mmCIF file of C-alpha atoms in Angstrom:
data_model
loop_
_atom_site.group_PDB
_atom_site.id
_atom_site.type_symbol
_atom_site.label_atom_id
_atom_site.label_comp_id
_atom_site.label_asym_id
_atom_site.label_seq_id
_atom_site.Cartn_x
_atom_site.Cartn_y
_atom_site.Cartn_z
ATOM 1 C CA MET A 1 -18.547 17.754 -3.358
ATOM 2 C CA ARG A 2 -15.283 17.323 -4.155
ATOM 3 C CA PRO A 3 -12.738 14.396 -2.622
ATOM 4 C CA THR A 4 -11.332 16.717 -0.170
ATOM 5 C CA LEU A 5 -14.764 16.067 1.669
ATOM 6 C CA THR A 6 -14.960 12.369 0.424
ATOM 7 C CA THR A 7 -14.317 11.290 3.837
ATOM 8 C CA LEU A 8 -16.923 13.450 5.630
ATOM 9 C CA ARG A 9 -19.599 12.810 3.165
ATOM 10 C CA THR A 10 -20.502 9.506 4.797
ATOM 11 C CA LEU A 11 -24.369 10.015 5.752
ATOM 12 C CA ALA A 12 -26.891 8.087 6.966
ATOM 13 C CA ALA A 13 -30.832 7.924 6.216
ATOM 14 C CA ALA A 14 -33.945 6.026 6.525
ATOM 15 C CA LEU A 15 -37.389 5.442 7.302
ATOM 16 C CA CYS A 16 -40.871 5.227 6.531
ATOM 17 C CA GLY A 17 -44.317 5.373 7.844
ATOM 18 C CA THR A 18 -47.073 6.893 9.762
ATOM 19 C CA ALA A 19 -50.423 8.594 8.442
ATOM 20 C CA LEU A 20 -51.466 8.566 4.722
ATOM 21 C CA ALA A 21 -53.835 11.192 3.517
ATOM 22 C CA LEU A 22 -55.053 9.998 0.120
ATOM 23 C CA ALA A 23 -54.366 12.482 -2.977
ATOM 24 C CA ALA A 24 -54.908 12.081 -6.602
ATOM 25 C CA PRO A 25 -53.024 9.101 -7.869
ATOM 26 C CA ALA A 26 -49.335 9.696 -8.832
ATOM 27 C CA VAL A 27 -47.939 8.413 -12.107
ATOM 28 C CA THR A 28 -44.504 7.096 -12.049
ATOM 29 C CA SER A 29 -41.769 6.985 -15.349
ATOM 30 C CA ALA A 30 -42.383 3.132 -15.441
ATOM 31 C CA GLN A 31 -46.228 3.425 -15.500
ATOM 32 C CA ALA A 32 -45.850 6.266 -18.037
ATOM 33 C CA ALA A 33 -43.859 4.073 -20.219
ATOM 34 C CA GLY A 34 -46.707 1.213 -19.718
ATOM 35 C CA LYS A 35 -44.420 -1.192 -18.143
ATOM 36 C CA ALA A 36 -46.087 -1.154 -14.628
ATOM 37 C CA PRO A 37 -49.529 -0.894 -13.631
ATOM 38 C CA ALA A 38 -51.136 2.009 -12.036
ATOM 39 C CA VAL A 39 -51.168 1.485 -8.142
ATOM 40 C CA THR A 40 -54.735 2.640 -6.635
ATOM 41 C CA PRO A 41 -55.181 4.590 -3.590
ATOM 42 C CA ALA A 42 -56.712 1.488 -1.672
ATOM 43 C CA GLN A 43 -53.346 -0.161 -2.767
ATOM 44 C CA ALA A 44 -51.144 2.123 -1.503
ATOM 45 C CA ALA A 45 -53.144 2.669 1.969
ATOM 46 C CA ALA A 46 -52.975 -1.148 2.351
ATOM 47 C CA GLN A 47 -49.531 -0.989 2.776
ATOM 48 C CA ALA A 48 -48.489 2.149 4.722
ATOM 49 C CA PRO A 49 -49.207 2.173 8.393
ATOM 50 C CA ALA A 50 -52.433 3.771 9.063
ATOM 51 C CA ALA A 51 -52.460 6.938 11.483
ATOM 52 C CA GLY A 52 -51.142 6.742 15.018
ATOM 53 C CA GLU A 53 -49.339 3.485 14.555
ATOM 54 C CA ALA A 54 -45.498 4.116 14.550
ATOM 55 C CA PRO A 55 -43.516 3.299 11.635
ATOM 56 C CA ALA A 56 -40.971 0.539 12.166
ATOM 57 C CA TRP A 57 -37.898 -0.602 9.722
ATOM 58 C CA GLU A 58 -37.564 -4.540 9.102
ATOM 59 C CA SER A 59 -33.883 -5.607 8.327
ATOM 60 C CA ARG A 60 -32.982 -7.351 5.585
ATOM 61 C CA VAL A 61 -29.720 -9.138 5.181
ATOM 62 C CA SER A 62 -27.501 -7.762 2.004
ATOM 63 C CA GLY A 63 -24.877 -10.190 2.080
ATOM 64 C CA SER A 64 -22.480 -6.955 1.333
ATOM 65 C CA ASP A 65 -20.135 -4.873 3.288
ATOM 66 C CA ALA A 66 -20.549 -2.073 1.126
ATOM 67 C CA ARG A 67 -22.133 1.478 1.750
ATOM 68 C CA PHE A 68 -25.261 2.300 -0.057
ATOM 69 C CA ARG A 69 -25.975 5.682 -0.638
ATOM 70 C CA GLY A 70 -27.949 4.608 -3.917
ATOM 71 C CA LEU A 71 -31.462 3.762 -3.713
ATOM 72 C CA ALA A 72 -34.164 2.876 -5.931
ATOM 73 C CA ALA A 73 -37.440 1.910 -4.768
ATOM 74 C CA VAL A 74 -40.134 0.087 -7.072
ATOM 75 C CA SER A 75 -42.343 -1.536 -5.187
ATOM 76 C CA ARG A 76 -42.745 -3.124 -1.883
ATOM 77 C CA THR A 77 -41.048 -6.275 -3.630
ATOM 78 C CA THR A 78 -38.420 -4.491 -6.063
ATOM 79 C CA ALA A 79 -35.773 -2.471 -4.985
ATOM 80 C CA TRP A 80 -32.105 -1.606 -6.646
ATOM 81 C CA ALA A 81 -29.296 -0.157 -4.068
ATOM 82 C CA ALA A 82 -25.534 0.972 -5.337
ATOM 83 C CA GLY A 83 -22.878 1.694 -2.963
ATOM 84 C CA THR A 84 -19.384 1.629 -2.606
ATOM 85 C CA LYS A 85 -16.775 -0.963 -4.298
ATOM 86 C CA GLY A 86 -18.704 -0.510 -7.348
ATOM 87 C CA THR A 87 -21.650 -2.673 -6.014
ATOM 88 C CA VAL A 88 -25.364 -2.585 -7.077
ATOM 89 C CA LEU A 89 -27.593 -5.081 -5.594
ATOM 90 C CA LEU A 90 -31.227 -5.781 -6.956
ATOM 91 C CA THR A 91 -34.241 -7.541 -4.789
ATOM 92 C CA ARG A 92 -37.543 -8.531 -6.155
ATOM 93 C CA ASP A 93 -38.834 -10.720 -3.347
ATOM 94 C CA GLY A 94 -39.218 -8.061 -0.826
ATOM 95 C CA GLY A 95 -35.419 -8.240 0.683
ATOM 96 C CA ARG A 96 -35.471 -11.704 1.305
ATOM 97 C CA SER A 97 -32.619 -12.330 -1.758
ATOM 98 C CA TRP A 98 -30.221 -10.017 -3.195
ATOM 99 C CA ARG A 99 -28.682 -10.388 -6.280
ATOM 100 C CA ASN A 100 -25.588 -8.995 -7.024
ATOM 101 C CA VAL A 101 -25.776 -7.292 -10.558
ATOM 102 C CA SER A 102 -22.868 -5.119 -9.975
ATOM 103 C CA PRO A 103 -21.240 -4.115 -13.557
ATOM 104 C CA PRO A 104 -18.165 -6.271 -14.193
ATOM 105 C CA GLY A 105 -14.957 -4.385 -13.508
ATOM 106 C CA ALA A 106 -16.462 -1.713 -11.359
ATOM 107 C CA GLY A 107 -14.943 -2.104 -8.126
ATOM 108 C CA ALA A 108 -12.805 0.840 -7.722
ATOM 109 C CA LEU A 109 -15.720 2.920 -8.728
ATOM 110 C CA GLU A 110 -17.602 4.771 -5.370
ATOM 111 C CA PHE A 111 -21.874 4.564 -6.882
ATOM 112 C CA ARG A 112 -23.602 7.285 -5.063
ATOM 113 C CA ASP A 113 -26.872 6.992 -6.926
ATOM 114 C CA VAL A 114 -28.995 5.131 -8.636
ATOM 115 C CA GLU A 115 -32.569 5.532 -10.640
ATOM 116 C CA ALA A 116 -34.614 2.425 -11.430
ATOM 117 C CA PHE A 117 -38.027 2.342 -13.620
ATOM 118 C CA ASP A 118 -38.477 -1.118 -12.733
ATOM 119 C CA ALA A 119 -37.100 -4.401 -12.057
ATOM 120 C CA ARG A 120 -35.213 -4.170 -15.349
ATOM 121 C CA ARG A 121 -33.820 -0.970 -16.332
ATOM 122 C CA ALA A 122 -32.023 1.262 -14.232
ATOM 123 C CA VAL A 123 -29.190 3.880 -14.256
ATOM 124 C CA VAL A 124 -26.288 4.475 -11.664
ATOM 125 C CA LEU A 125 -23.572 7.384 -11.010
ATOM 126 C CA ALA A 126 -20.283 6.932 -9.780
ATOM 127 C CA ILE A 127 -18.901 9.983 -8.413
ATOM 128 C CA GLY A 128 -15.382 11.618 -8.451
ATOM 129 C CA GLU A 129 -12.990 13.676 -10.676
ATOM 130 C CA GLY A 130 -12.248 13.349 -13.946
ATOM 131 C CA GLN A 131 -12.851 9.740 -15.624
ATOM 132 C CA ALA A 132 -14.058 8.379 -11.960
ATOM 133 C CA SER A 133 -17.267 10.418 -12.837
ATOM 134 C CA ARG A 134 -19.357 7.446 -14.913
ATOM 135 C CA VAL A 135 -22.643 6.663 -15.616
ATOM 136 C CA PHE A 136 -23.883 2.923 -16.515
ATOM 137 C CA ARG A 137 -26.975 1.644 -17.666
ATOM 138 C CA THR A 138 -28.946 -1.710 -17.687
ATOM 139 C CA GLY A 139 -32.299 -2.920 -19.513
ATOM 140 C CA ASP A 140 -31.945 -6.404 -18.248
ATOM 141 C CA GLY A 141 -32.405 -6.116 -14.577
ATOM 142 C CA GLY A 142 -28.072 -6.285 -14.526
ATOM 143 C CA THR A 143 -27.223 -8.946 -16.580
ATOM 144 C CA THR A 144 -25.260 -6.756 -18.728
ATOM 145 C CA TRP A 145 -24.461 -3.038 -18.357
ATOM 146 C CA THR A 146 -23.358 -0.033 -20.957
ATOM 147 C CA GLU A 147 -21.462 2.440 -19.598
ATOM 148 C CA THR A 148 -23.088 5.394 -21.337
ATOM 149 C CA PHE A 149 -20.674 8.350 -20.066
ATOM 150 C CA ARG A 150 -17.222 9.112 -18.692
ATOM 151 C CA ASN A 151 -16.292 12.520 -17.488
ATOM 152 C CA THR A 152 -13.306 13.647 -19.486
ATOM 153 C CA ASP A 153 -13.326 17.199 -17.953
ATOM 154 C CA PRO A 154 -10.333 17.121 -14.642
ATOM 155 C CA LYS A 155 -11.998 19.551 -13.306
ATOM 156 C CA ALA A 156 -15.435 18.086 -13.060
ATOM 157 C CA PHE A 157 -17.097 16.103 -10.342
ATOM 158 C CA TYR A 158 -20.604 14.605 -10.556
ATOM 159 C CA ASP A 159 -22.522 13.795 -7.622
ATOM 160 C CA CYS A 160 -26.211 12.480 -8.278
ATOM 161 C CA LEU A 161 -29.235 12.249 -10.852
ATOM 162 C CA ALA A 162 -32.778 12.400 -11.298
ATOM 163 C CA PHE A 163 -35.191 11.376 -14.040
ATOM 164 C CA PHE A 164 -38.421 13.391 -15.073
ATOM 165 C CA ASP A 165 -39.607 10.073 -16.795
ATOM 166 C CA ALA A 166 -38.411 7.065 -18.244
ATOM 167 C CA ARG A 167 -36.532 9.077 -21.217
ATOM 168 C CA ASN A 168 -35.797 12.429 -19.826
ATOM 169 C CA GLY A 169 -33.279 12.865 -16.967
ATOM 170 C CA ILE A 170 -30.507 14.758 -15.690
ATOM 171 C CA ALA A 171 -26.964 14.438 -13.724
ATOM 172 C CA LEU A 172 -25.519 17.052 -11.408
ATOM 173 C CA GLY A 173 -22.017 18.138 -11.194
ATOM 174 C CA ASP A 174 -20.165 20.707 -9.119
ATOM 175 C CA PRO A 175 -18.775 24.236 -10.155
ATOM 176 C CA VAL A 176 -16.450 24.048 -13.409
ATOM 177 C CA ASP A 177 -15.660 27.691 -14.050
ATOM 178 C CA GLY A 178 -18.085 29.052 -11.353
ATOM 179 C CA ARG A 179 -20.987 27.349 -12.765
ATOM 180 C CA PHE A 180 -22.660 24.006 -11.622
ATOM 181 C CA ARG A 181 -22.598 21.325 -14.640
ATOM 182 C CA VAL A 182 -25.703 19.470 -15.488
ATOM 183 C CA LEU A 183 -25.695 16.361 -18.025
ATOM 184 C CA ALA A 184 -29.021 15.851 -19.614
ATOM 185 C CA THR A 185 -30.248 12.520 -21.345
ATOM 186 C CA GLY A 186 -33.356 11.965 -23.880
ATOM 187 C CA ASP A 187 -33.118 8.241 -24.359
ATOM 188 C CA GLY A 188 -33.441 6.696 -21.111
ATOM 189 C CA GLY A 189 -29.768 6.879 -19.877
ATOM 190 C CA ARG A 190 -28.253 5.512 -23.049
ATOM 191 C CA SER A 191 -26.306 9.024 -24.067
ATOM 192 C CA TRP A 192 -25.836 12.047 -22.408
ATOM 193 C CA ARG A 193 -24.688 15.852 -22.923
ATOM 194 C CA VAL A 194 -23.597 18.661 -20.973
ATOM 195 C CA LEU A 195 -26.282 21.592 -20.870
ATOM 196 C CA PRO A 196 -25.022 25.093 -21.833
ATOM 197 C CA ALA A 197 -24.105 26.926 -18.332
ATOM 198 C CA SER A 198 -25.379 29.942 -19.995
ATOM 199 C CA GLY A 199 -28.443 29.407 -17.730
ATOM 200 C CA MET A 200 -26.928 28.569 -14.466
ATOM 201 C CA PRO A 201 -26.399 31.309 -11.880
ATOM 202 C CA GLU A 202 -22.790 31.894 -10.834
ATOM 203 C CA ALA A 203 -22.053 29.554 -7.723
ATOM 204 C CA LEU A 204 -21.011 31.197 -4.688
ATOM 205 C CA PRO A 205 -17.445 30.938 -3.359
ATOM 206 C CA GLY A 206 -16.964 27.082 -2.108
ATOM 207 C CA GLU A 207 -20.520 26.370 -3.222
ATOM 208 C CA ALA A 208 -21.005 22.466 -3.407
ATOM 209 C CA ALA A 209 -23.296 19.861 -3.884
ATOM 210 C CA PHE A 210 -23.023 16.758 -1.573
ATOM 211 C CA ALA A 211 -23.524 13.024 -2.925
ATOM 212 C CA ALA A 212 -24.449 11.830 -0.058
ATOM 213 C CA SER A 213 -28.306 10.607 -0.621
ATOM 214 C CA GLY A 214 -28.944 10.931 -4.188
ATOM 215 C CA GLN A 215 -31.025 13.583 -3.189
ATOM 216 C CA CYS A 216 -28.916 16.863 -4.033
ATOM 217 C CA VAL A 217 -30.895 16.927 -7.591
ATOM 218 C CA VAL A 218 -34.201 15.969 -7.925
ATOM 219 C CA THR A 219 -37.769 16.231 -9.523
ATOM 220 C CA ALA A 220 -41.443 16.678 -8.479
ATOM 221 C CA ARG A 221 -42.382 13.087 -7.155
ATOM 222 C CA GLY A 222 -45.101 11.348 -9.441
ATOM 223 C CA ARG A 223 -44.748 13.497 -12.224
ATOM 224 C CA ALA A 224 -44.318 11.658 -15.256
ATOM 225 C CA GLY A 225 -43.594 14.000 -18.331
ATOM 226 C CA GLY A 226 -42.700 17.061 -15.889
ATOM 227 C CA ARG A 227 -39.869 19.625 -16.260
ATOM 228 C CA ASP A 228 -39.144 21.060 -13.128
ATOM 229 C CA ALA A 229 -35.789 20.210 -11.150
ATOM 230 C CA TRP A 230 -34.330 21.526 -8.177
ATOM 231 C CA ILE A 231 -30.610 21.272 -6.739
ATOM 232 C CA ALA A 232 -29.422 21.388 -3.186
ATOM 233 C CA THR A 233 -26.443 23.204 -2.333
ATOM 234 C CA GLY A 234 -23.932 23.909 0.717
ATOM 235 C CA GLY A 235 -20.418 24.488 1.537
ATOM 236 C CA ALA A 236 -20.560 28.533 1.204
ATOM 237 C CA ALA A 237 -21.723 31.382 3.292
ATOM 238 C CA SER A 238 -25.208 30.450 2.452
ATOM 239 C CA SER A 239 -27.018 27.202 1.883
ATOM 240 C CA ARG A 240 -29.400 27.437 -1.831
ATOM 241 C CA VAL A 241 -31.566 25.666 -3.798
ATOM 242 C CA LEU A 242 -31.810 26.192 -7.278
ATOM 243 C CA HIS A 243 -35.154 25.564 -9.700
ATOM 244 C CA SER A 244 -35.550 24.573 -13.321
ATOM 245 C CA ALA A 245 -38.848 24.495 -15.097
ATOM 246 C CA ASP A 246 -37.105 23.328 -18.204
ATOM 247 C CA ARG A 247 -35.095 20.170 -17.200
ATOM 248 C CA GLY A 248 -32.355 22.043 -16.658
ATOM 249 C CA ARG A 249 -31.476 24.364 -19.080
ATOM 250 C CA THR A 250 -32.154 27.459 -17.275
ATOM 251 C CA TRP A 251 -32.459 28.328 -13.472
ATOM 252 C CA THR A 252 -33.384 30.474 -10.515
ATOM 253 C CA VAL A 253 -31.972 30.435 -7.280
ATOM 254 C CA THR A 254 -32.979 31.416 -3.710
ATOM 255 C CA GLY A 255 -31.400 30.805 0.230
ATOM 256 C CA THR A 256 -32.757 28.748 2.730
ATOM 257 C CA SER A 257 -32.838 28.720 6.450
ATOM 258 C CA VAL A 258 -30.511 25.395 6.537
ATOM 259 C CA PRO A 259 -27.156 26.379 8.305
ATOM 260 C CA ALA A 260 -24.367 27.247 5.977
ATOM 261 C CA GLY A 261 -21.140 28.950 6.455
ATOM 262 C CA ASP A 262 -18.794 26.243 6.463
ATOM 263 C CA PRO A 263 -18.016 23.411 4.363
ATOM 264 C CA ALA A 264 -19.418 20.870 6.082
ATOM 265 C CA ARG A 265 -23.073 22.405 6.255
ATOM 266 C CA GLY A 266 -25.716 23.048 3.965
ATOM 267 C CA VAL A 267 -28.607 21.283 2.055
ATOM 268 C CA PHE A 268 -28.128 17.641 1.808
ATOM 269 C CA GLY A 269 -31.367 16.388 0.557
ATOM 270 C CA LEU A 270 -34.478 17.558 -1.127
ATOM 271 C CA ALA A 271 -37.807 16.208 -2.027
ATOM 272 C CA PHE A 272 -40.903 17.576 -3.945
ATOM 273 C CA ARG A 273 -44.417 15.686 -3.658
ATOM 274 C CA ASP A 274 -45.525 17.858 -6.448
ATOM 275 C CA ARG A 275 -44.590 21.448 -8.401
ATOM 276 C CA ALA A 276 -45.211 23.295 -5.214
ATOM 277 C CA HIS A 277 -44.365 21.479 -1.964
ATOM 278 C CA GLY A 278 -40.903 20.953 -1.361
ATOM 279 C CA LEU A 279 -38.696 19.632 1.934
ATOM 280 C CA ALA A 280 -34.990 20.304 2.535
ATOM 281 C CA VAL A 281 -33.038 18.735 5.236
ATOM 282 C CA GLY A 282 -29.306 19.267 5.942
ATOM 283 C CA GLY A 283 -27.091 20.838 8.596
ATOM 284 C CA ASP A 284 -23.544 19.798 9.711
ATOM 285 C CA TYR A 285 -22.485 16.030 9.013
ATOM 286 C CA ARG A 286 -19.470 16.088 11.316
ATOM 287 C CA ALA A 287 -20.330 13.770 14.395
ATOM 288 C CA GLY A 288 -20.815 15.744 17.223
ATOM 289 C CA GLN A 289 -21.834 19.370 15.958
ATOM 290 C CA PRO A 290 -24.971 20.941 16.197
ATOM 291 C CA SER A 291 -27.313 21.345 13.211
ATOM 292 C CA GLU A 292 -30.066 23.663 14.500
ATOM 293 C CA ARG A 293 -32.523 24.556 11.600
ATOM 294 C CA ALA A 294 -31.952 21.233 10.077
ATOM 295 C CA ALA A 295 -34.983 21.645 7.970
ATOM 296 C CA ALA A 296 -37.187 23.858 5.784
ATOM 297 C CA VAL A 297 -40.050 23.709 4.040
ATOM 298 C CA SER A 298 -41.387 25.250 0.920
ATOM 299 C CA GLY A 299 -44.919 25.655 -0.723
ATOM 300 C CA ASP A 300 -44.179 27.992 -3.511
ATOM 301 C CA GLY A 301 -41.918 25.401 -5.697
ATOM 302 C CA GLY A 302 -38.777 26.641 -4.000
ATOM 303 C CA ALA A 303 -39.231 30.181 -4.146
ATOM 304 C CA THR A 304 -38.803 30.777 -0.782
ATOM 305 C CA TRP A 305 -38.058 28.484 2.403
ATOM 306 C CA THR A 306 -39.493 28.731 5.897
ATOM 307 C CA ALA A 307 -37.566 26.843 8.979
ATOM 308 C CA ALA A 308 -39.355 24.241 10.469
ATOM 309 C CA ALA A 309 -40.630 25.148 13.687
ATOM 310 C CA GLU A 310 -39.426 21.886 15.322
ATOM 311 C CA PRO A 311 -36.595 20.198 13.281
ATOM 312 C CA PRO A 312 -34.938 17.185 13.351
ATOM 313 C CA ALA A 313 -32.683 17.580 16.516
ATOM 314 C CA ALA A 314 -29.327 16.262 14.390
ATOM 315 C CA TYR A 315 -28.040 16.814 10.870
ATOM 316 C CA ARG A 316 -29.996 14.494 8.567
ATOM 317 C CA SER A 317 -29.264 13.828 5.126
ATOM 318 C CA GLY A 318 -32.330 12.410 3.224
ATOM 319 C CA VAL A 319 -35.864 13.041 3.425
ATOM 320 C CA ALA A 320 -38.805 11.777 1.534
ATOM 321 C CA TRP A 321 -42.554 11.837 1.419
ATOM 322 C CA LEU A 322 -45.011 8.874 2.046
ATOM 323 C CA PRO A 323 -46.629 7.957 -1.248
ATOM 324 C CA ARG A 324 -49.888 9.829 -1.769
ATOM 325 C CA SER A 325 -49.872 11.999 1.490
ATOM 326 C CA ARG A 326 -49.918 15.592 1.570
ATOM 327 C CA THR A 327 -48.931 15.806 4.807
ATOM 328 C CA THR A 328 -46.547 12.938 6.381
ATOM 329 C CA ALA A 329 -42.900 12.491 5.348
ATOM 330 C CA LEU A 330 -39.630 11.187 6.896
ATOM 331 C CA ALA A 331 -35.790 12.689 7.396
ATOM 332 C CA VAL A 332 -32.749 10.462 8.227
ATOM 333 C CA GLY A 333 -29.697 10.843 9.451
ATOM 334 C CA PRO A 334 -26.700 8.885 10.743
ATOM 335 C CA THR A 335 -27.897 9.262 14.440
ATOM 336 C CA GLY A 336 -31.681 8.647 13.483
ATOM 337 C CA SER A 337 -34.646 9.122 11.720
ATOM 338 C CA ASP A 338 -37.546 11.434 12.052
ATOM 339 C CA VAL A 339 -41.282 11.524 10.913
ATOM 340 C CA THR A 340 -43.317 14.794 10.117
ATOM 341 C CA THR A 341 -47.293 14.938 9.772
ATOM 342 C CA ASP A 342 -48.051 18.276 9.113
ATOM 343 C CA GLY A 343 -46.071 18.713 5.996
ATOM 344 C CA GLY A 344 -42.288 19.447 7.648
ATOM 345 C CA ARG A 345 -43.350 22.216 10.103
ATOM 346 C CA THR A 346 -42.485 19.724 13.060
ATOM 347 C CA TRP A 347 -40.803 16.516 13.422
ATOM 348 C CA ARG A 348 -39.996 13.677 16.001
ATOM 349 C CA GLY A 349 -37.842 10.982 15.980
ATOM 350 C CA PHE A 350 -38.615 7.395 16.178
ATOM 351 C CA ASP A 351 -35.700 5.358 15.284
ATOM 352 C CA THR A 352 -31.850 5.842 15.979
ATOM 353 C CA GLY A 353 -30.434 3.769 13.522
ATOM 354 C CA SER A 354 -28.174 4.950 10.729
ATOM 355 C CA TYR A 355 -28.719 4.779 6.921
ATOM 356 C CA ASP A 356 -27.841 7.146 4.214
ATOM 357 C CA THR A 357 -30.478 6.991 2.121
ATOM 358 C CA VAL A 358 -34.489 6.213 1.934
ATOM 359 C CA ASP A 359 -37.063 5.883 -0.741
ATOM 360 C CA CYS A 360 -40.748 5.559 -1.201
ATOM 361 C CA ALA A 361 -42.032 3.569 -4.019
ATOM 362 C CA PRO A 362 -46.014 4.606 -5.258
ATOM 363 C CA ASP A 363 -47.239 0.957 -3.586
ATOM 364 C CA GLY A 364 -46.406 2.378 -0.195
ATOM 365 C CA GLY A 365 -43.163 0.288 -0.166
ATOM 366 C CA CYS A 366 -40.288 2.007 1.848
ATOM 367 C CA TRP A 367 -36.811 1.214 1.354
ATOM 368 C CA ALA A 368 -33.626 2.034 3.543
ATOM 369 C CA ALA A 369 -29.972 1.858 3.104
ATOM 370 C CA GLY A 370 -26.850 2.700 4.753
ATOM 371 C CA GLU A 371 -23.490 1.451 5.927
ATOM 372 C CA LYS A 372 -22.200 -1.919 6.069
ATOM 373 C CA GLY A 373 -24.571 -3.325 3.799
ATOM 374 C CA ARG A 374 -27.464 -2.318 5.839
ATOM 375 C CA LEU A 375 -30.943 -2.517 3.938
ATOM 376 C CA ALA A 376 -34.363 -2.234 5.604
ATOM 377 C CA ARG A 377 -38.128 -2.368 4.428
ATOM 378 C CA LEU A 378 -40.790 -0.683 5.901
ATOM 379 C CA ALA A 379 -43.077 -2.727 7.611
ATOM 380 C CA ALA A 380 -46.288 -3.462 6.455
ATOM 381 C CA ARG A 381 -49.470 -2.644 8.205
ATOM 382 C CA PRO A 382 -50.786 -5.354 10.410
ATOM 383 C CA GLY A 383 -52.547 -8.223 8.846
ATOM 384 C CA ARG A 384 -51.586 -7.162 5.667
#
């Protein structure tokens, strides 16, 4: 969403944990590329809290005062964080130490999303109007970076990005000439092209995406080589979710029950555990404003959405499925974190900390990031 709302876009988020119902093993883009070993269900279960255990965050000292809204969990030991002042951090030791791997000369940029395939390959997105929207890529763990896209359209403003696999990805921009703009890459972020607008439905007056947690455009978790993507919107008369089954070339759209009708309200974060099962969270991000019906669930790939029977008590900016779970997911926002163990129908709070975003890796490693350099990892099960 554009700078008129930038000062209000500061969100929070995080958390990870509780019951783990095992499903068929997921495949990450790194595994599909042959760069990461597959994780067995037993290995994932050993890392995640068991049923009945309360989730807990373990704080990690980042050494930075940046606000991190971009987060990529590679494993329990490896994670990337991207945020204000052009900051990118990388840990490879479970968060005991963080290496500043920021692109040179990027201090004036606002990084809002990062997608990583392993400890060496990552793509980060900077937001803003005109040339402030940029994409950088590294293939050597942040030792060097290449700027692979710089927006030249003064009307365009990019918000977040997502990958289908190690090569194919898209970046989402707010509406230009009445339609959301989508970039696409087929070479791992080395080059980008603007997709034709003909396959995109018309945007509603005032409709935009929120660059809050890197979750305004998402793909189905664990489906390497997949083609499905979803966009979350707000700021208009109603909140909506757009779905593409062809990697962003054509889209369908449907309304949700998440509150809208104001530039500060709508869907802020999405998470899909497969092509069918999705979660949406949002509300009104202004402090002290009510956010009834701040969560919804879909069982048909986003074609329809049902309001959560017991939603989070306040606005939430991010959401993530627990790896290999069919029922457990996490929602986060500036006033706390919530967990569901019934696929999003009911939520209960378990933490009051402020985080902007959350992400979980296939091995059960979940990470959270937020304001003032805050970074945390989900505690492992006792004795592990």
